[in-house]
Coordinates of C-alpha atoms in Angstrom, one line a residue:
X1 CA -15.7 -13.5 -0.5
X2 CA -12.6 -12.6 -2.8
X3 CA -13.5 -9.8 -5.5
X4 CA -12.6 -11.0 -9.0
X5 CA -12.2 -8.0 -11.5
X6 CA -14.0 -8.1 -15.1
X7 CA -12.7 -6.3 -18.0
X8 CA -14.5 -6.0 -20.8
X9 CA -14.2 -4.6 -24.4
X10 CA -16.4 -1.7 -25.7
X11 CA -16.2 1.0 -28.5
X12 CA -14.9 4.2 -27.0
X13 CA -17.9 6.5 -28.4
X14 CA -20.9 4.0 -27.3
X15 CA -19.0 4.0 -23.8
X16 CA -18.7 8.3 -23.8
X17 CA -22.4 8.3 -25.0
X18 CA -23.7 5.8 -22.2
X19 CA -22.0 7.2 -19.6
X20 CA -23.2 10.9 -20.8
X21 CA -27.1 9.1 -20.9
X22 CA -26.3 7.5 -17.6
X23 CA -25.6 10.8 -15.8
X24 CA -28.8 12.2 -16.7
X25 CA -29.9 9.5 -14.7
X26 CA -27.3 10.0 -12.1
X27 CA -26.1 6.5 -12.7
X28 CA -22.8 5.1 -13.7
X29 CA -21.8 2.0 -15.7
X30 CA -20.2 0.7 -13.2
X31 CA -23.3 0.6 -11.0
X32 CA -25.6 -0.6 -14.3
X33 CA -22.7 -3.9 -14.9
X34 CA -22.8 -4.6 -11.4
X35 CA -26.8 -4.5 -11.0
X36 CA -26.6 -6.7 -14.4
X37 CA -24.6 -9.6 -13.4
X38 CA -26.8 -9.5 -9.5
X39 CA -29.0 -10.1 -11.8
X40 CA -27.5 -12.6 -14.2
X41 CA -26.5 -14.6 -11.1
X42 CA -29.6 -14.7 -9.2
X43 CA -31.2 -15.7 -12.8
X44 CA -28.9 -18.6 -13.5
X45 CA -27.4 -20.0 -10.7
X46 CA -29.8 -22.3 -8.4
X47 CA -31.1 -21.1 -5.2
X48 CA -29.8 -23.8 -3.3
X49 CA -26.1 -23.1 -4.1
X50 CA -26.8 -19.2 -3.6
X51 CA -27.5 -20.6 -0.2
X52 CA -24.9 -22.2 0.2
X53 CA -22.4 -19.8 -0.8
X54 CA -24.4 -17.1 1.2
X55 CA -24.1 -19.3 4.6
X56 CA -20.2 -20.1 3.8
X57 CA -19.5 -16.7 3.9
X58 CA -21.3 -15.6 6.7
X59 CA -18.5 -14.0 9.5
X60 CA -19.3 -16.5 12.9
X61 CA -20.7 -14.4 15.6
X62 CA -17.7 -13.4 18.1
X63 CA -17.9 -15.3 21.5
X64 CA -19.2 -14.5 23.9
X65 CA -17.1 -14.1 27.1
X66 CA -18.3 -16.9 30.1
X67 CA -21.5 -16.1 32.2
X68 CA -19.9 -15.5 36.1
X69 CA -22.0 -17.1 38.8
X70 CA -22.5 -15.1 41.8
X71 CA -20.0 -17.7 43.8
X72 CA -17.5 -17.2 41.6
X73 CA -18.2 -13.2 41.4
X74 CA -18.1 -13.7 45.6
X75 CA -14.0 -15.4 45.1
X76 CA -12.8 -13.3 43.0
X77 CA -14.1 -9.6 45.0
X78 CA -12.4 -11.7 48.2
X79 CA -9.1 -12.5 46.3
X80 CA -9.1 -8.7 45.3
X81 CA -9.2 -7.1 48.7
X82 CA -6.9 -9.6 49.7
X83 CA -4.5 -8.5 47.5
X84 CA -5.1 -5.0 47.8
X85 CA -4.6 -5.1 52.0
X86 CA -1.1 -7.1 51.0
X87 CA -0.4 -4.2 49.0
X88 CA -1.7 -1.6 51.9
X89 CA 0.8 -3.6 54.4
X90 CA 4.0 -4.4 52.4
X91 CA 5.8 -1.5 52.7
X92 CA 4.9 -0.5 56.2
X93 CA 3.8 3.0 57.7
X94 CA 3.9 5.6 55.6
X95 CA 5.9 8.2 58.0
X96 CA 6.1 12.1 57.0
X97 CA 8.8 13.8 56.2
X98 CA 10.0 17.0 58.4

């Protein structure tokens, strides 16, 4: 879901005195505002739309790759050593060097 910032207007000194109470608490206001409007939400907007909104948000599962059946998984070992003995035999004999 896309973030959408809030600002909001406060007197200086009640915000340096909060913040200084907040400590204390090891707490910030930015922790407090966001535990507030959780809270505001869950308290006004209906369940069923929460729902909602929860489930369109959700990331799909990745897929998953295809299941191999054993006859397949039989082919494609045989079409590997195939190609591997083409590979063996294409250049010929390796001879040494003297």
């Amino acid at each position: 879901m896309e973030k959408i910032e809030i600002t909001l207007a406060f007197d200086g000194e009640k915000l340096d005195a909060l913040e200084y109470a907040l400590r204390k608490e090891r707490a910030t206001v930015q922790k407090q505002m966001d535990e507030a409007l959780r809270q505001l939400y869950e308290a006004k907007v209906p369940e069923a739309v929460r729902d909602y909104l929860d489930n369109k948000n959700k990331p799909t599962p990745p897929k998953r790759p295809p299941r191999h059946t054993k006859a397949a998984d039989s082919v494609e070992k045989k079409r590997d050593l195939e190609v591997q003995e083409d590979g063996d035999n294409r250049d010929g004999p390796v001879r040494e060097r003297q």
